[in-house]
Coordinates of C-alpha atoms in Angstrom, one line a residue:
X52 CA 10.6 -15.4 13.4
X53 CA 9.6 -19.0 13.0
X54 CA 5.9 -18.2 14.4
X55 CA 3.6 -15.1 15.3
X56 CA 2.4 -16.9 17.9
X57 CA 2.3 -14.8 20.9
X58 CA 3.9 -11.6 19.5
X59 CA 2.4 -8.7 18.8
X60 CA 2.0 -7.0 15.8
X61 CA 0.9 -3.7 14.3
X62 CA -0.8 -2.7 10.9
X63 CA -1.9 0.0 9.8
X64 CA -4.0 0.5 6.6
X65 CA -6.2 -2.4 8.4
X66 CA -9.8 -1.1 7.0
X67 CA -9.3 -3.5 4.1
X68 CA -7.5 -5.2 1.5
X69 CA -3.8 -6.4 2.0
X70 CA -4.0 -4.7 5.8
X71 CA -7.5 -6.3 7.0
X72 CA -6.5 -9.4 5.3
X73 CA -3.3 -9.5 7.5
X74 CA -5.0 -8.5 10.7
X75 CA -7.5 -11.4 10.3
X76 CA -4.2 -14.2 9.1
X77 CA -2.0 -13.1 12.2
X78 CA -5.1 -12.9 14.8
X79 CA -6.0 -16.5 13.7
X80 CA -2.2 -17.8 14.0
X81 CA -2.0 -17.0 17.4
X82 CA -0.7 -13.4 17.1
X83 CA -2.1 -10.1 18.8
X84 CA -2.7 -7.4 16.6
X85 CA -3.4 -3.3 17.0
X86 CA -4.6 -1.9 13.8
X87 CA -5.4 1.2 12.5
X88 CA -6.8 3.1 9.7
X89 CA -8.5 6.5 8.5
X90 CA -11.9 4.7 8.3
X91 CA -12.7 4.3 11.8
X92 CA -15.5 2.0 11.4
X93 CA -14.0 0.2 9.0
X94 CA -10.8 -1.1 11.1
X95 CA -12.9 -1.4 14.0
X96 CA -15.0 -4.3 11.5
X97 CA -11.8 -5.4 10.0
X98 CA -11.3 -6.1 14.3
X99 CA -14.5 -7.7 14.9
X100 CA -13.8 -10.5 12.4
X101 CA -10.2 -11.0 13.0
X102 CA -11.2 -11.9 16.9
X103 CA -13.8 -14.2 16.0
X104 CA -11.7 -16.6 14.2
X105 CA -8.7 -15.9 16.9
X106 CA -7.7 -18.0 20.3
X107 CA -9.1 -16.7 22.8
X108 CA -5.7 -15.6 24.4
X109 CA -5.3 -13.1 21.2
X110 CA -6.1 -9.3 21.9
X111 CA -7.0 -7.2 18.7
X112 CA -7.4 -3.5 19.4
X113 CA -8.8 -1.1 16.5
X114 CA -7.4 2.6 16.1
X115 CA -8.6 5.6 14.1
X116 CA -5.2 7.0 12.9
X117 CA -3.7 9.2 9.5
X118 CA -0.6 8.0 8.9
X119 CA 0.3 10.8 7.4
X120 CA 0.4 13.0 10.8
X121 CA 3.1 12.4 13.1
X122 CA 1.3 13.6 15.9
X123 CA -1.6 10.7 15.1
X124 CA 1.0 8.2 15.1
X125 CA 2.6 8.5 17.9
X126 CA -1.2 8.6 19.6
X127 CA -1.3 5.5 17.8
X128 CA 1.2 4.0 19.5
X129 CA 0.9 5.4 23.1
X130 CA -3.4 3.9 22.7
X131 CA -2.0 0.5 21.7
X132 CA 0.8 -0.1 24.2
X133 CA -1.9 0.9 26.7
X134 CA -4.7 -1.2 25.2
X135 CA -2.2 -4.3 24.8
X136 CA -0.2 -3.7 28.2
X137 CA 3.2 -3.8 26.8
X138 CA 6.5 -2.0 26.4
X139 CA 7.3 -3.7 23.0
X140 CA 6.0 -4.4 19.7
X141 CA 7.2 -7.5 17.9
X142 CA 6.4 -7.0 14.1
X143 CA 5.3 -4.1 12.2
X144 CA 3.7 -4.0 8.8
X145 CA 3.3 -0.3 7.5
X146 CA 1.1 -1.2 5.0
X147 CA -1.5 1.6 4.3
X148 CA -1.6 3.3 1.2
X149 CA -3.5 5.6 -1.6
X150 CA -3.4 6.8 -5.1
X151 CA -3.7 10.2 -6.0
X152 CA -1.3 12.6 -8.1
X153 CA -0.8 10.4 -11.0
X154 CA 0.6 13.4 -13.5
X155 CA 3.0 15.8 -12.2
X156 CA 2.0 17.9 -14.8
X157 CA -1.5 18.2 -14.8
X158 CA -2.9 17.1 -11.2
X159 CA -2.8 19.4 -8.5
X160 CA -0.3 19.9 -6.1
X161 CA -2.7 18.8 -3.3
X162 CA -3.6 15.8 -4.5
X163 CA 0.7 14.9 -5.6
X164 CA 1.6 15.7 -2.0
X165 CA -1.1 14.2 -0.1
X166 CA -0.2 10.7 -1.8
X167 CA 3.2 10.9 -0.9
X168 CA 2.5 12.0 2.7
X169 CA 0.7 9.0 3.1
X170 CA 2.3 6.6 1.4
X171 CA 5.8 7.5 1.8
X172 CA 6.2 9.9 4.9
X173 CA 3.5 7.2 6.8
X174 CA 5.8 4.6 6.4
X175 CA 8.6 6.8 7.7
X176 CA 6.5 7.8 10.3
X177 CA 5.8 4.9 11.8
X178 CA 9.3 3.6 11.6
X179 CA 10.3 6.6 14.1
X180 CA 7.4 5.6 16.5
X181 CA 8.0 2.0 16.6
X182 CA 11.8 1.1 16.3
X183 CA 12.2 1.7 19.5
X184 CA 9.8 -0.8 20.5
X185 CA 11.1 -3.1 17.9
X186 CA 14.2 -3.1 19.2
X187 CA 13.0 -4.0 22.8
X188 CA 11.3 -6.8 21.4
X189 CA 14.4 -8.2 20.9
X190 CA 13.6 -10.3 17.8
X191 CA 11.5 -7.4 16.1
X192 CA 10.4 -7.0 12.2
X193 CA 9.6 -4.0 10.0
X194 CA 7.8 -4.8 7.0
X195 CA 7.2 -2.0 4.6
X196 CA 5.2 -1.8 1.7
X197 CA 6.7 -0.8 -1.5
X198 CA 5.2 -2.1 -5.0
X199 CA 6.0 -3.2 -8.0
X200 CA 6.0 0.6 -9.0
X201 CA 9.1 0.9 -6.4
X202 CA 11.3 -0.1 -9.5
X203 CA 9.1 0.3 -12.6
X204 CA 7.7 4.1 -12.5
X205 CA 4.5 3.9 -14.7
X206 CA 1.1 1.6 -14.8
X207 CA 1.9 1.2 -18.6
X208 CA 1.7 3.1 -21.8
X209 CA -0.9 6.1 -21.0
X210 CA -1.3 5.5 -17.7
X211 CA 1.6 7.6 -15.0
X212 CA 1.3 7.1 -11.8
X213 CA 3.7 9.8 -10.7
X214 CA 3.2 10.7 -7.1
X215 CA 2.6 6.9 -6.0
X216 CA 5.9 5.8 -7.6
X217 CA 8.0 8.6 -6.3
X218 CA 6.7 7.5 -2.9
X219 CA 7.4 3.7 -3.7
X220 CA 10.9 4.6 -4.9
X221 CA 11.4 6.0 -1.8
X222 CA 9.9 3.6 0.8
X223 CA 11.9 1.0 -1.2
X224 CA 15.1 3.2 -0.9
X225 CA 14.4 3.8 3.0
X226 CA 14.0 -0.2 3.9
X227 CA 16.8 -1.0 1.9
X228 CA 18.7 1.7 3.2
X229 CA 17.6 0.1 7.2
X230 CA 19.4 -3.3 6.5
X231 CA 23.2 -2.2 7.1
X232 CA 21.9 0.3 9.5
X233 CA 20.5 -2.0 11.4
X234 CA 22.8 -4.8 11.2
X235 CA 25.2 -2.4 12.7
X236 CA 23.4 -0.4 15.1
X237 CA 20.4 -2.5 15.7
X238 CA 20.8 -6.5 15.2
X239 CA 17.9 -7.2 17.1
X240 CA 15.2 -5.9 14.3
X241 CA 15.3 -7.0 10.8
X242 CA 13.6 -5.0 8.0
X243 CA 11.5 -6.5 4.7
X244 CA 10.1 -4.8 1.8
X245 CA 7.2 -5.8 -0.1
X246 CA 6.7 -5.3 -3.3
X247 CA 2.8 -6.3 -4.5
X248 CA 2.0 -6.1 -8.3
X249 CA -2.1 -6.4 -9.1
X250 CA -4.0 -7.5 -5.5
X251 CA -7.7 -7.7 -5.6
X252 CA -8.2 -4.6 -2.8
X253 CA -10.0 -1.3 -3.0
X254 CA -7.4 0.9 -2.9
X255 CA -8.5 2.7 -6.0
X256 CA -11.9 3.3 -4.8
X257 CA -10.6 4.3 -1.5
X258 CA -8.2 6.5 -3.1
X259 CA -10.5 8.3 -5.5
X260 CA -13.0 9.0 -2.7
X261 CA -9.4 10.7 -0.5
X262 CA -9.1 12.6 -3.6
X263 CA -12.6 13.7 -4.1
X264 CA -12.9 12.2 -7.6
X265 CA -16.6 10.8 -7.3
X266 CA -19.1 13.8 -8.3
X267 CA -22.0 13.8 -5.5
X268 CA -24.0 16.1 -7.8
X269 CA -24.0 17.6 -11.2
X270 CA -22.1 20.5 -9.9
X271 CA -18.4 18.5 -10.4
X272 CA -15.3 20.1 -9.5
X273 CA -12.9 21.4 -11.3
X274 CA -10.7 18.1 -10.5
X275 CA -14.2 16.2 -11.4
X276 CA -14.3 17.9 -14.9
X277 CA -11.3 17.4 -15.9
X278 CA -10.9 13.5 -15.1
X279 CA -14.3 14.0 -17.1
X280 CA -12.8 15.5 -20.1
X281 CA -9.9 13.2 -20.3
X282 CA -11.7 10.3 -20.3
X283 CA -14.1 11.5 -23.0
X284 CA -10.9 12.3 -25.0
X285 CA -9.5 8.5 -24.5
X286 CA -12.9 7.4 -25.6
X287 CA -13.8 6.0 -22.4
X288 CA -16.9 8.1 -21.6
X289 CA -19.5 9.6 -24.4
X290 CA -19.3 13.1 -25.4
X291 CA -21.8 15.6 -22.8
X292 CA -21.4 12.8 -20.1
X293 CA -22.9 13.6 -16.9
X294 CA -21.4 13.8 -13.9
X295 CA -23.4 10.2 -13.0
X296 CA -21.7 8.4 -16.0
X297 CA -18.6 10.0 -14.2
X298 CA -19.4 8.0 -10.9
X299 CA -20.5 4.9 -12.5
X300 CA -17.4 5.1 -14.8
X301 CA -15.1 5.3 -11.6
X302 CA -16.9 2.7 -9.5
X303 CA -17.1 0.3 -11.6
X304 CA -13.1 0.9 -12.8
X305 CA -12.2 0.4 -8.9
X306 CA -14.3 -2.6 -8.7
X307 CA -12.8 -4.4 -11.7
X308 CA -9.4 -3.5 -10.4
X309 CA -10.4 -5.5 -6.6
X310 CA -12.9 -8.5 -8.4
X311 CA -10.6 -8.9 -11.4
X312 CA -7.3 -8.8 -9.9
X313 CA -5.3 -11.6 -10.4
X314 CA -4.5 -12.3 -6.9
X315 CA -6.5 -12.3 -3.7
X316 CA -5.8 -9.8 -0.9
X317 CA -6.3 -13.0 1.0
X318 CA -3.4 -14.7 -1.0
X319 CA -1.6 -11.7 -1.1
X320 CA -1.5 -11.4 2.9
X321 CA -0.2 -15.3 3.2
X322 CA 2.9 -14.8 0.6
X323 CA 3.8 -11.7 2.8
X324 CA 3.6 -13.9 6.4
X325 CA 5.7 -16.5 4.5
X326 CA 7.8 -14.1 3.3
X327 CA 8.4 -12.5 7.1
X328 CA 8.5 -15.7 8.5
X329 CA 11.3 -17.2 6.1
X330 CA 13.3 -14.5 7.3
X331 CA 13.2 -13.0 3.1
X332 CA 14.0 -9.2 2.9
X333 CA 12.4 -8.8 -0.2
X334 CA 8.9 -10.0 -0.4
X335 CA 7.5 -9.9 -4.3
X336 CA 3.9 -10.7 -4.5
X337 CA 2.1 -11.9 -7.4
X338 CA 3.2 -13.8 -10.5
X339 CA 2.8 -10.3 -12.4
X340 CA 5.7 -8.7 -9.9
X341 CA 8.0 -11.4 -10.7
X342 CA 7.7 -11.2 -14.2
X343 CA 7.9 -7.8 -14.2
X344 CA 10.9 -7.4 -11.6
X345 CA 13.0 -10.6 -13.9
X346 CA 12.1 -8.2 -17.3
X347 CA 13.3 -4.8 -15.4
X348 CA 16.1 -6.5 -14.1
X349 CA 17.4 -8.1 -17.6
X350 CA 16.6 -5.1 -19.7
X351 CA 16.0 -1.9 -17.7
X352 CA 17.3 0.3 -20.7
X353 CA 13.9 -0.9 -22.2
X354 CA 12.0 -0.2 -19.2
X355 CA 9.6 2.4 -20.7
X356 CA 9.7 0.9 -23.7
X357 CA 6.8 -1.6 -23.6
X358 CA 7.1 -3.4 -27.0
X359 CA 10.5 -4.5 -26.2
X360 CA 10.0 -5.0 -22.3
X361 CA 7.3 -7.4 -22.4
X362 CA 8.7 -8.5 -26.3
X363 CA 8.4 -12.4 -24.9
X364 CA 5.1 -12.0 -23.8
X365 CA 3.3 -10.9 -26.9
X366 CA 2.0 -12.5 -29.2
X367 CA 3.6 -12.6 -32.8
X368 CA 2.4 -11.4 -35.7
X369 CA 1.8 -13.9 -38.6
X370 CA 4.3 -13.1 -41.4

């Protein structure tokens, strides 16, 4: 795919970050796009934008979907082949994710399964729904979004991050799995995995308000109290705090993780288009995924083992 001129591409997970940044970079390159997210109003804004700075021959349609039910999807897809007038799609980024579940041991079940749903079973979801129209393209894309915790399991020492990369594992597993399949069964659609370490987007803010992890009074949860407690125990929140320092604690964490991030979403969405467009199956984005795919990959005995993964990258101690 040499251009996205003309085509017509879906993403979901368009309300912001990686997915609005996409919608807005393919709109303006010539390229319709349908979109969709949870956050109605959101994705419809993320539409707005993307067709002011778009041709005027570009058509971008907004859709209030869950990824995580079927039965939205395929409404998904049945609104934007009416709303578009076609019987094909020509690219499709399944980008939308959340957090949620990080200990197996301790979170609830609810909140484990509900991240997978979304950010595993959405992916698979939509690949059902659309391959068909992918294939009738006949030049079609899937780009799915894995991350770098799709082959390193943790967010370092003290932090899991259990129920994001079991799904991550497995969408990586699933696209890789798709390129014999469909070099034998399907040659007319090509499949890419991405593979983002630190973006500046708000997925942790979106994904602690899915989870319900942002007190809205001083009568917490009993999810609410115990993040509570366990930060107090790390020393990251006072002893007695309230359930305010609780919220401001958590805000302000998700808006260091989008301002402080080493890459844009912006910059993040342009190394994935190159990526598709090159024809690259495997799309690693950021300086920090490369390093830490290249440490993995030399030394995954030592994978868990921070002190000798990232050995080269710390500093030494004077003797």
């Amino acid at each position: 795919m040499d251009s996205f001129a003309g085509k017509l591409a879906v993403v979901t997970g368009g309300g912001s970050g990686m997915g609005h940044e996409l919608v807005r970079q393919l709109a303006a390159q010539g390229c319709s796009v349908a979109t969709c997210d949870v956050h109605a109003e959101a994705v419809e804004q993320t539409a707005a934008m993307a067709r002011e700075g778009a041709p005027a021959d570009v058509r971008v349609t907004s859709h209030e979907c869950d990824v995580a039910d079927e039965a939205q999807v395929l409404r998904f897809r049945d609104e934007l082949l009416g709303a578009h007038g076609s019987d094909h799609v020509d690219v499709v980024f399944s980008n939308a994710g959340i957090g949620g579940g990080s200990s197996f041991v301790n979170d609830t079940r609810e909140s484990w399964e509900r991240t997978f749903m979304v950010d595993f079973w959405g992916v698979y979801y939509c690949a059902r729904a659309f391959l068909p129209l992918l294939i009738a393209s006949g030049d079609g894309v899937l780009v799915n979004t894995s991350s770098v915790n799709g082959f390193w399991a943790t967010l370092g020492p003290g932090m899991p991050n259990h129920a994001y990369c079991t799904a991550k594992f497995a969408v990586k597993g699933f696209t890789e799995g798709l390129i014999e399949d469909l070099r034998l069964n399907a040659p007319q659609v090509r499949v890419a995995v991405v593979m983002p370490g630190h973006v500046g987007t708000d997925i942790v803010l979106n994904s602690m308000a899915a989870n319900d992890m942002l007190p809205e009074s001083d009568d917490m949860t009993e999810g609410q109290q115990k993040a509570r407690d366990r930060l107090i125990e790390g020393g990251m929140l006072p002893q007695g705090a309230s359930a305010d320092d609780l919220r401001s604690f958590l805000i302000q964490m998700g808006t260091d993780f989008r301002d402080k991030a080493p890459l844009s979403a912006a910059d993040a969405a342009t190394v994935i288009l190159d990526g598709v467009r090159s024809g690259a199956w495997r799309i690693l984005v950021g300086q920090d995924a490369v390093m830490l795919d290249e440490n993995v990959r030399a030394n995954p005995e030592a994978a868990y083992d921070y002190q000798e993964l990232f050995a080269g990258l710390m500093p030494q101690a004077d003797s």
